[in-house]
Short mmCIF file of C-alpha atoms in Angstrom, two decimals:
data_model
loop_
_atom_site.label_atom_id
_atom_site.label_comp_id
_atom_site.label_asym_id
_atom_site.label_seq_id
_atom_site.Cartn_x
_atom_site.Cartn_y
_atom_site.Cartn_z
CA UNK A 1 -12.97 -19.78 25.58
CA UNK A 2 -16.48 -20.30 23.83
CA UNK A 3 -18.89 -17.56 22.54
CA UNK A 4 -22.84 -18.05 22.60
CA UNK A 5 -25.10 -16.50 20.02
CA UNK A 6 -28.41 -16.88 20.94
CA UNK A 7 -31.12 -15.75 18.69
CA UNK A 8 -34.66 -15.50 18.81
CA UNK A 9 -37.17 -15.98 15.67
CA UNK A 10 -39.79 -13.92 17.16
CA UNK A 11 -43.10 -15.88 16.99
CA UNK A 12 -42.12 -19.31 15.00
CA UNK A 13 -43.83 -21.39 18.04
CA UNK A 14 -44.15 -25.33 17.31
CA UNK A 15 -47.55 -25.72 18.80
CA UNK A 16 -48.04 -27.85 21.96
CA UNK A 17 -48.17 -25.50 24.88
CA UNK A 18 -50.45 -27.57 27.48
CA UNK A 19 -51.84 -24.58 28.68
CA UNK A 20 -52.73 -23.31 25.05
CA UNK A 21 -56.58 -23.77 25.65
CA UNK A 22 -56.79 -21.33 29.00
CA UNK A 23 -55.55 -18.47 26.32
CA UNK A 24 -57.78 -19.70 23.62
CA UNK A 25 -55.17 -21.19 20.99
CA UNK A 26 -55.75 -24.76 21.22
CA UNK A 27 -55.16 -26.07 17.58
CA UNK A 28 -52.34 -23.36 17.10
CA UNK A 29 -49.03 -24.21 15.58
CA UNK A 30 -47.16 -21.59 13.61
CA UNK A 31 -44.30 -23.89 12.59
CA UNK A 32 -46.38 -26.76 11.46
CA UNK A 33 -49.39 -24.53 10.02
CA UNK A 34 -47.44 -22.97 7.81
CA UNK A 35 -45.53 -26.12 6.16
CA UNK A 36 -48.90 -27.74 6.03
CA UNK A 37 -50.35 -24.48 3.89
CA UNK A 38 -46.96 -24.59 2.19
CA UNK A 39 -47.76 -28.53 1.15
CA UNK A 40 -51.31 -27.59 0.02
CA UNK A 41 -51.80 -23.84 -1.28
CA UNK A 42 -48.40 -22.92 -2.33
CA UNK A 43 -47.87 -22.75 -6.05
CA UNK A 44 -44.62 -23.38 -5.23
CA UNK A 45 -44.71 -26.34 -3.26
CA UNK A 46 -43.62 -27.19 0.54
CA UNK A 47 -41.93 -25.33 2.80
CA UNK A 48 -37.83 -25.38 2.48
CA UNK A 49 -35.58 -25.40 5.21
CA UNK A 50 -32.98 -27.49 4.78
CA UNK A 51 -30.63 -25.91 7.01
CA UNK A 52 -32.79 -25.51 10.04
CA UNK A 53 -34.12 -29.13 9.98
CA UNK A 54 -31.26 -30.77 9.82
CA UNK A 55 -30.53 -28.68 13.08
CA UNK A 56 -33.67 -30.43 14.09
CA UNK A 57 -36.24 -28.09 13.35
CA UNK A 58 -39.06 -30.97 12.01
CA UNK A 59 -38.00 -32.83 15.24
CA UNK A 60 -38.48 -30.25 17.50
CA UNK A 61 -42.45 -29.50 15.80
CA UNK A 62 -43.43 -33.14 16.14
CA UNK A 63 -42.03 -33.81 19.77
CA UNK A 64 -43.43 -30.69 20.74
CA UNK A 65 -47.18 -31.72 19.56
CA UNK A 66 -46.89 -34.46 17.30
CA UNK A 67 -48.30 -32.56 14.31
CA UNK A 68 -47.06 -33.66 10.74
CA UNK A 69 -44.21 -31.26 9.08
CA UNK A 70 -44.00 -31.66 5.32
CA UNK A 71 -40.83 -30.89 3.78
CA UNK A 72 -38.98 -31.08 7.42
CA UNK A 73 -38.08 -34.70 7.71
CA UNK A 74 -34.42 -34.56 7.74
CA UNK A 75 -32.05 -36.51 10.25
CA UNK A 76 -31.07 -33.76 13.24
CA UNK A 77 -27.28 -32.83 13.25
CA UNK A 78 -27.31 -31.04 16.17
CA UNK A 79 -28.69 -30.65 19.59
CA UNK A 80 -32.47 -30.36 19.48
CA UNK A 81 -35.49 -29.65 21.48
CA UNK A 82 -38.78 -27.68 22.27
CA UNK A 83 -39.38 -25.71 25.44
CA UNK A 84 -42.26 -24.86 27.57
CA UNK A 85 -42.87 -21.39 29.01
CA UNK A 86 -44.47 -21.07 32.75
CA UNK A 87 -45.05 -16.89 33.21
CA UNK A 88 -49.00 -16.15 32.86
CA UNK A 89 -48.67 -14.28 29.16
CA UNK A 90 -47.68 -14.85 25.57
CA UNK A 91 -46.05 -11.88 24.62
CA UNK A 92 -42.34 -10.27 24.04
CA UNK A 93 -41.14 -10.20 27.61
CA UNK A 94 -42.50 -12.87 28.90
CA UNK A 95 -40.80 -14.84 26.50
CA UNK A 96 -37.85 -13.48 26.37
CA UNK A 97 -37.46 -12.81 30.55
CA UNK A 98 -38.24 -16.08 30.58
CA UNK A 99 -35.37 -17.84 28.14
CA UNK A 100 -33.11 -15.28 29.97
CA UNK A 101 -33.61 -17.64 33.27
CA UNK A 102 -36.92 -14.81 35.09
CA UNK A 103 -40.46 -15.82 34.79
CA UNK A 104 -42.32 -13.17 35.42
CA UNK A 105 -43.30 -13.21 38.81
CA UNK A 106 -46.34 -10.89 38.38
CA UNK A 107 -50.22 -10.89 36.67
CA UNK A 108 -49.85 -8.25 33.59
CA UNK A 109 -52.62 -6.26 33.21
CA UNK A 110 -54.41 -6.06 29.92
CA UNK A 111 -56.94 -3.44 28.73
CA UNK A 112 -60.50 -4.63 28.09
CA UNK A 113 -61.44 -5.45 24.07
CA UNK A 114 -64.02 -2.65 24.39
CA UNK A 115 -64.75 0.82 22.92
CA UNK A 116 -62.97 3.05 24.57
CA UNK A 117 -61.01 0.11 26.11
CA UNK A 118 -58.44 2.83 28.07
CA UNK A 119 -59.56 4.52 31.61
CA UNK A 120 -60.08 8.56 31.03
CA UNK A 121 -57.47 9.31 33.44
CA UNK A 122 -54.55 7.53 30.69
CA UNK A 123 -55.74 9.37 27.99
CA UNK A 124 -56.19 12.50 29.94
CA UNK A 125 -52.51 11.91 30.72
CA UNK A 126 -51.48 11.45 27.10
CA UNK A 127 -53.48 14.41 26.09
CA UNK A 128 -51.17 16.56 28.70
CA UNK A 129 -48.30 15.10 27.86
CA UNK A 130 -48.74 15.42 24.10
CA UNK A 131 -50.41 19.15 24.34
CA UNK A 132 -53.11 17.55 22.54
CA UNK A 133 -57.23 17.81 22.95
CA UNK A 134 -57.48 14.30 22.29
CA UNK A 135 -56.41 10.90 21.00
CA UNK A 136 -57.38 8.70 18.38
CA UNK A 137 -57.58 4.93 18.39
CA UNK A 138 -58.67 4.36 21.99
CA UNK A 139 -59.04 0.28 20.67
CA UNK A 140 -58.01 -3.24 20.25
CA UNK A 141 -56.58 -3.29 16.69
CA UNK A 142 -53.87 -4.14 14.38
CA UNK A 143 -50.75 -1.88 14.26
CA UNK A 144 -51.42 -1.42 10.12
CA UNK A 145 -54.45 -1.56 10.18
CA UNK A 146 -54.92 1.20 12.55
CA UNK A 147 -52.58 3.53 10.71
CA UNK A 148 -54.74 3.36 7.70
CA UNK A 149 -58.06 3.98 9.75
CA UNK A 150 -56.63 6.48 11.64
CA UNK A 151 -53.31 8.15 9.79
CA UNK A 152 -55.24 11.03 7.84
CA UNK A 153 -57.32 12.20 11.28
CA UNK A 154 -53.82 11.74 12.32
CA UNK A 155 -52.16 14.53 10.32
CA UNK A 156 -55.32 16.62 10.40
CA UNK A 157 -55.70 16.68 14.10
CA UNK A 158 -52.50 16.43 15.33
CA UNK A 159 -53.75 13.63 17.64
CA UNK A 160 -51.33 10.22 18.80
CA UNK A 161 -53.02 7.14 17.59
CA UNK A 162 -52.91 5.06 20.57
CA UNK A 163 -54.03 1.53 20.86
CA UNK A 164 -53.70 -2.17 22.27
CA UNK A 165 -53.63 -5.67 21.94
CA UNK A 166 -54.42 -9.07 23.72
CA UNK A 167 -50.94 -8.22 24.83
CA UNK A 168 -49.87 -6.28 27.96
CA UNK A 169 -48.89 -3.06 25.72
CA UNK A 170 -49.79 0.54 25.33
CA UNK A 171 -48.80 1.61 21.63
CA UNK A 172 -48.73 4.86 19.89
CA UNK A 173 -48.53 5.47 16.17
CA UNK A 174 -47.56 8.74 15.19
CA UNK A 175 -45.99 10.40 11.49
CA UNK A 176 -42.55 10.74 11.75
CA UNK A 177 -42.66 14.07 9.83
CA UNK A 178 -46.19 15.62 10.68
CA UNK A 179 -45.79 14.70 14.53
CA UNK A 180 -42.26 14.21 14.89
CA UNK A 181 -40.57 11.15 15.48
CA UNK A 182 -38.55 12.61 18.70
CA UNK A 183 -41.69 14.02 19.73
CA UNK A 184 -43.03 10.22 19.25
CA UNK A 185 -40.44 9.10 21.43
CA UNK A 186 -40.10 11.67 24.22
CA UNK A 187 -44.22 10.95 24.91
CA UNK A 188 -43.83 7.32 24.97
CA UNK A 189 -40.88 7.94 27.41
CA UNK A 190 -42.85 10.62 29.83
CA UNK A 191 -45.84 7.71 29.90
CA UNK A 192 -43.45 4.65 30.52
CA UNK A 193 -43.20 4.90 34.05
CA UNK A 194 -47.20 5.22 34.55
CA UNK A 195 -47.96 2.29 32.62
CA UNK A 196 -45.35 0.21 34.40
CA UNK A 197 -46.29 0.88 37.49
CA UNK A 198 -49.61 -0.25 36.24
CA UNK A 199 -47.80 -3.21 35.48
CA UNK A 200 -48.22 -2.77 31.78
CA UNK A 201 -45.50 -5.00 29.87
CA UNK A 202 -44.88 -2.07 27.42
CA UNK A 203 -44.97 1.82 25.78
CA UNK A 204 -44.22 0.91 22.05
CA UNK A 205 -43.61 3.85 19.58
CA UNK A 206 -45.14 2.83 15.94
CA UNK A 207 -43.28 5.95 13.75
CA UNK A 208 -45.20 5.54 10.35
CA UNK A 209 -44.31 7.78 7.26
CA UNK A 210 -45.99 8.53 3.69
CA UNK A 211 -48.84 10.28 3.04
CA UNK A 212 -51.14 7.17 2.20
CA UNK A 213 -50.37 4.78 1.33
CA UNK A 214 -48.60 4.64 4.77
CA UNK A 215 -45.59 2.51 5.85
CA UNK A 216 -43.56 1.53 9.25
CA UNK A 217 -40.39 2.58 9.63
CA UNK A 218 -37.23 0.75 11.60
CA UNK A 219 -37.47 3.30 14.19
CA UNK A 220 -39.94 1.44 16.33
CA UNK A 221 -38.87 1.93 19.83
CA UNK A 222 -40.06 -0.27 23.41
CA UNK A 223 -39.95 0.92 26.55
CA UNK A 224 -40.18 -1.82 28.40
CA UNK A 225 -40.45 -2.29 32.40
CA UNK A 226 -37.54 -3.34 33.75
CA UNK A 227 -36.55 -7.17 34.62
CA UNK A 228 -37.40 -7.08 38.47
CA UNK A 229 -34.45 -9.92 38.97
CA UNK A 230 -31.03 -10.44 37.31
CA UNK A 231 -31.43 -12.26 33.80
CA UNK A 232 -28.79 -13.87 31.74
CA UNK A 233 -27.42 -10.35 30.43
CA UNK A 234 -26.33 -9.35 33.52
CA UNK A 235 -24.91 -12.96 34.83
CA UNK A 236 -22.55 -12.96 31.56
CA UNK A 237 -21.91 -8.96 32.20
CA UNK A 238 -21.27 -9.26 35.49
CA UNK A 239 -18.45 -12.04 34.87
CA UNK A 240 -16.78 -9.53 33.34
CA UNK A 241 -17.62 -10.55 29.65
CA UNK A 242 -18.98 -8.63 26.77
CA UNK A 243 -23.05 -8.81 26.21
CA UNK A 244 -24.31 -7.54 22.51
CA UNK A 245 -27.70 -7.21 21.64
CA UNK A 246 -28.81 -7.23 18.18
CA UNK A 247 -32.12 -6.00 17.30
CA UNK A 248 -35.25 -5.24 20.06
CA UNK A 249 -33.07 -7.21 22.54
CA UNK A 250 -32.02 -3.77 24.04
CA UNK A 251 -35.86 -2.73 24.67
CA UNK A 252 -36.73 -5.61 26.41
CA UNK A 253 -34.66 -5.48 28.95
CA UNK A 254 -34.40 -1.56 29.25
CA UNK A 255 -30.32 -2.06 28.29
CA UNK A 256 -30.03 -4.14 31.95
CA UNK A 257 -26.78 -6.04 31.66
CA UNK A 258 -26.44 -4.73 28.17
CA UNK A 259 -23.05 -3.00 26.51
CA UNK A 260 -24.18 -2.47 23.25
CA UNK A 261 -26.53 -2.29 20.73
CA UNK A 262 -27.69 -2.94 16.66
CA UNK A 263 -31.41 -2.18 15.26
CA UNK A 264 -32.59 -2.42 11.88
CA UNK A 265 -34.90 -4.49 9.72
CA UNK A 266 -33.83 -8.37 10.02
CA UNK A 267 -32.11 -7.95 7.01
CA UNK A 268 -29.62 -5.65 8.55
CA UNK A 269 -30.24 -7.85 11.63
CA UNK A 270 -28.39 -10.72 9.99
CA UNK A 271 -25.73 -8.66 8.74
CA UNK A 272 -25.52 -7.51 12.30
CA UNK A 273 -25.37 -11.06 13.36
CA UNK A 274 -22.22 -12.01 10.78
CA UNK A 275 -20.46 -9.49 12.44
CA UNK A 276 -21.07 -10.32 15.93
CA UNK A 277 -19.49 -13.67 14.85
CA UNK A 278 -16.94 -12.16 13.46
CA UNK A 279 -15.86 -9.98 15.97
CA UNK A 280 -17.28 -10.60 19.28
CA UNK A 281 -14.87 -11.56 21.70
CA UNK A 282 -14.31 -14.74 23.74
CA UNK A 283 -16.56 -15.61 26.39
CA UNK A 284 -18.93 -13.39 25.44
CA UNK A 285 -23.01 -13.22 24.87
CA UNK A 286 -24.47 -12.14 21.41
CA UNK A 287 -28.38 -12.15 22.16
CA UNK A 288 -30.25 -11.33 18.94
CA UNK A 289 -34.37 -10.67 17.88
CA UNK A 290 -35.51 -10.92 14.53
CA UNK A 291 -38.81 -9.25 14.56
CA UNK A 292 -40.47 -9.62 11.21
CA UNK A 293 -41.86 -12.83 11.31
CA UNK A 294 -43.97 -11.58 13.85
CA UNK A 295 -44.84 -8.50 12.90
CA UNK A 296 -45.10 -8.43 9.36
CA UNK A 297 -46.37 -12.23 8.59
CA UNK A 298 -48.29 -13.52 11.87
CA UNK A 299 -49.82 -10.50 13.30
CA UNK A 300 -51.53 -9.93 9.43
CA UNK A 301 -52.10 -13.68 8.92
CA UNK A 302 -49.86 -14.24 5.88
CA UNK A 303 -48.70 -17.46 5.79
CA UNK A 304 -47.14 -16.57 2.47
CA UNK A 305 -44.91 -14.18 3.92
CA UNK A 306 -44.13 -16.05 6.73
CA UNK A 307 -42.93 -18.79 4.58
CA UNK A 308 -40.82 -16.87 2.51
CA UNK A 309 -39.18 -15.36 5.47
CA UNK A 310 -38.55 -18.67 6.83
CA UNK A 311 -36.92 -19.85 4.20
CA UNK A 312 -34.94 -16.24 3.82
CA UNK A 313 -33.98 -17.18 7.07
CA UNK A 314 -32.86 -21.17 6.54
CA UNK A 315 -30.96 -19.60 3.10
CA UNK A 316 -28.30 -17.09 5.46
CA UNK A 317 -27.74 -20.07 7.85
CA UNK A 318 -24.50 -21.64 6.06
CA UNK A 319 -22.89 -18.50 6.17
CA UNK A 320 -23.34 -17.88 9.99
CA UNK A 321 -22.69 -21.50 10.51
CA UNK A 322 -19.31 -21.31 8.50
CA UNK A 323 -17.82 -18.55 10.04
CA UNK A 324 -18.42 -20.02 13.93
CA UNK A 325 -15.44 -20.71 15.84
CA UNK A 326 -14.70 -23.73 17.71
CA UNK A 327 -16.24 -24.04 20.52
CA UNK A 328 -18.79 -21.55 19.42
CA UNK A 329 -22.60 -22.54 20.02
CA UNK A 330 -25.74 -20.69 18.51
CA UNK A 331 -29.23 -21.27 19.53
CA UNK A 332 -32.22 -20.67 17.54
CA UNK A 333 -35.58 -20.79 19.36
CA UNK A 334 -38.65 -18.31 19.62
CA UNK A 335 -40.76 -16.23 22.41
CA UNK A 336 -44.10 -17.51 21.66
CA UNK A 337 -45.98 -17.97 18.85
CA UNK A 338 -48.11 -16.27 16.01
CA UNK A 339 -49.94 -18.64 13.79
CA UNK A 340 -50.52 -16.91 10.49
CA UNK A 341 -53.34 -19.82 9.67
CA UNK A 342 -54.82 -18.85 12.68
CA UNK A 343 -57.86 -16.68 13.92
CA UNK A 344 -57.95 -13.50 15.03
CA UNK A 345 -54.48 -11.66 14.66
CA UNK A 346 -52.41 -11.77 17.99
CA UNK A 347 -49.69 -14.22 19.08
CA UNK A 348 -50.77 -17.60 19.71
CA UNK A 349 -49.64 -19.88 23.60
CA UNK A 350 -47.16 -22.73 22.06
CA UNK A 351 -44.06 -24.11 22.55
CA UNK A 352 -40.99 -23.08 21.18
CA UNK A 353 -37.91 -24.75 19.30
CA UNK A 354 -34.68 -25.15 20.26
CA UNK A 355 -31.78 -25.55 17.98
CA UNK A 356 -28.26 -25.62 19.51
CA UNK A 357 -26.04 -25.82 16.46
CA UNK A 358 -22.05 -26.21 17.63
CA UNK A 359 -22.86 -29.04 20.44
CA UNK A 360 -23.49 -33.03 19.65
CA UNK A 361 -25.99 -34.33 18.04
CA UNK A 362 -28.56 -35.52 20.28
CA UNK A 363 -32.14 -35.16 21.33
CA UNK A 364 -32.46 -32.06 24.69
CA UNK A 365 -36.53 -33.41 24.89
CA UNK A 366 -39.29 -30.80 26.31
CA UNK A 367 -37.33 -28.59 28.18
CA UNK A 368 -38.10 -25.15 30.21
CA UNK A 369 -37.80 -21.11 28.49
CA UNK A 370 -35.30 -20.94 31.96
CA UNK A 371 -33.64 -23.87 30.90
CA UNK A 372 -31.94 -21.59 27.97
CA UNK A 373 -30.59 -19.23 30.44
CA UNK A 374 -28.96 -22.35 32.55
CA UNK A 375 -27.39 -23.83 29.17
CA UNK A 376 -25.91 -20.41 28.17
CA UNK A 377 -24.42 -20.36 31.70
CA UNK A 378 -23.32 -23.38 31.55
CA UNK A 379 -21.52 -22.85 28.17
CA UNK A 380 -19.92 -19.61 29.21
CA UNK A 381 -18.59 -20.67 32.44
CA UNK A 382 -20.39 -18.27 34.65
CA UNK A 383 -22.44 -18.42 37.92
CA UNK A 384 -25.79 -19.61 37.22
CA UNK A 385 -29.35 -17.44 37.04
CA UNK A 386 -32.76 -18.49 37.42
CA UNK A 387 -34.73 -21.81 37.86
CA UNK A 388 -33.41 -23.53 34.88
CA UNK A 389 -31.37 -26.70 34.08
CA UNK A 390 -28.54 -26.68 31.57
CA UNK A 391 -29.49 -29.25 28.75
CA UNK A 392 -26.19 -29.42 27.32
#
């Protein structure tokens, strides 16, 4: 019996999305941005990734929108693609709803890019539910940047730092020691089912430490609404077979159709991922999120970093790819994007790659997010979910 391991580079989009100019990204392209700055600005020359593109990784950027990819030129080896995402946003579940075989059937609402940009009667909630006279924040900003704005009113006040995005989320930054990261969590807990039924995606707790210069910790924590349809994770769990999820995976999709669980920076995240391949049983569902592209590299518009996590990334590849069984498939493919070339500093609408090392070489062409779902099904052996076709 085969295993799937499906794992999701959060953000590395390949440009393309046909839509991109109705969420003002037209021009974006993570993928292809960031080998052309590679190519151009990078003492050290272009962008490596030998492993991924000869899983097809150049291919998929250039069928996806035909922009150039230096250094990724290589003959595919394995089944290759780029898919197009439908649901009305460009954010975590969206994306990953979607690849799980659910568009989101629903508008998400967003708060206005104003100051204050939340209605009284939230914070007044947050206030109770914090035993605080106030909150600080109250704005569209980044989650670092905020934190060092905001982190020593933080400590002196007492106050949650609470802010948004472009991006359906409510978020709350708060020092693990001065507030209390249980504290943290319990708050972003009590307001969860408010904001959902506002039809806000998410209630992220940002637990920072230090006492300046400041730092995230891995103890970031989503409470996300919950999937309003079965998704993959429960099709494979409720065929009886083992679903792991490695990573924010969990969050997403508020443990539905879940068993267990592994968090961590991606470094541990990999490590996580060897062992899943190692140990996971047959027939089973490995669904993984690695996080820090996104967060560390294209939300603070470091191409730099994002390169060298790229290429962190293409460097554990032979490992994982060595230790697959037969029969075994892994698919690498993203959420959305987050061009770190690009203005501004939220995600950006593209397409996405898709990598399906394990199956035949060939060429899948522009497929649908769903169409993941319906190819993991297919794999596995079990019934169908969602609007997708299999492309294997």
């Amino acid at each position: 019996m085969s295993r799937v391991f499906l794992a999701v580079l959060d953000s590395v989009g390949c440009g393309g999305a046909p839509d991109a100019a109705e969420f003002g990204d037209e021009g974006a392209n993570t993928l292809a941005h960031v080998a052309q700055w590679c190519a151009t600005e990078r003492p050290e020359g272009p962008l490596r990734l030998p492993n991924m593109d000869r899983l097809g990784l150049g291919a998929a950027v250039r069928l996806a929108s035909g922009a150039g990819t230096p250094g990724m030129d290589a003959e595919p080896e394995a089944l290759w693609g780029a898919a197009t995402e439908v649901s009305r946003g460009k954010d975590t579940p969206s994306g990953h709803w979607e690849l799980a075989g659910l568009p989101v059937p629903w508008e998400w609402t967003y708060f206005p890019d104003t100051e204050p940009c939340f209605p009284p009667e939230l914070v007044a909630l947050v206030c109770r539910e914090a035993g605080t006279a106030g909150i600080l924040g109250n704005r569209h900003a980044s989650g670092t940047l905020i934190i060092e704005d905001e982190a020593e009113a933080h400590i002196r006040t007492g106050w949650p730092i609470c802010y948004t995005s472009v991006d359906s989320v409510f978020q709350i930054a708060a020092h693990e020691e001065h507030f209390g990261l249980q504290r943290l969590l319990d708050l972003c807990k009590a307001l969860a089912p408010t904001l959902h039924e506002m039809r806000v995606g998410r209630v992220i707790a940002r637990p920072f430490i230090g006492e300046g210069p400041w730092e995230r910790t891995p103890n970031r924590k989503d409470f996300a609404i919950m999937p309003p349809a079965p998704t993959l994770c429960d099709a494979v769990q409720g065929a009886g077979r083992r679903v792991h999820a490695i990573g924010k995976i969990g969050d997403i999709f508020s443990m539905r159709g879940i068993e267990t669980v592994a968090k961590g920076p991606d470094a541990a995240l990999m490590r996580h991922l060897e062992d899943a391949i190692r140990d996971m049983p047959d027939g089973s569902l490995t669904f993984a999120n690695f996080v820090q592209f996104d967060s560390d590299f294209g939300h603070r518009r470091d191409p730099a970093g994002y390169a060298g996590h790229l290429e962190w990334f293409d460097g554990c590849l032979p490992a994982i790819l060595g230790a697959m069984r037969e029969g075994d498939r892994l698919i690498l493919t993203a959420d959305h994007g987050n061009d770190p070339t690009f203005r501004g500093s939220d995600h950006t609408r593209e397409r996405v790659p898709v990598l399906v090392a394990g199956a035949p070489a060939g060429e899948a062409g522009l497929v649908a997010f769903a169409d993941v779902a319906a190819s993991v099904c297919d794999h596995l052996g079990v019934p169908a979910v969602g609007p997708g076709r299999s492309f294997l």
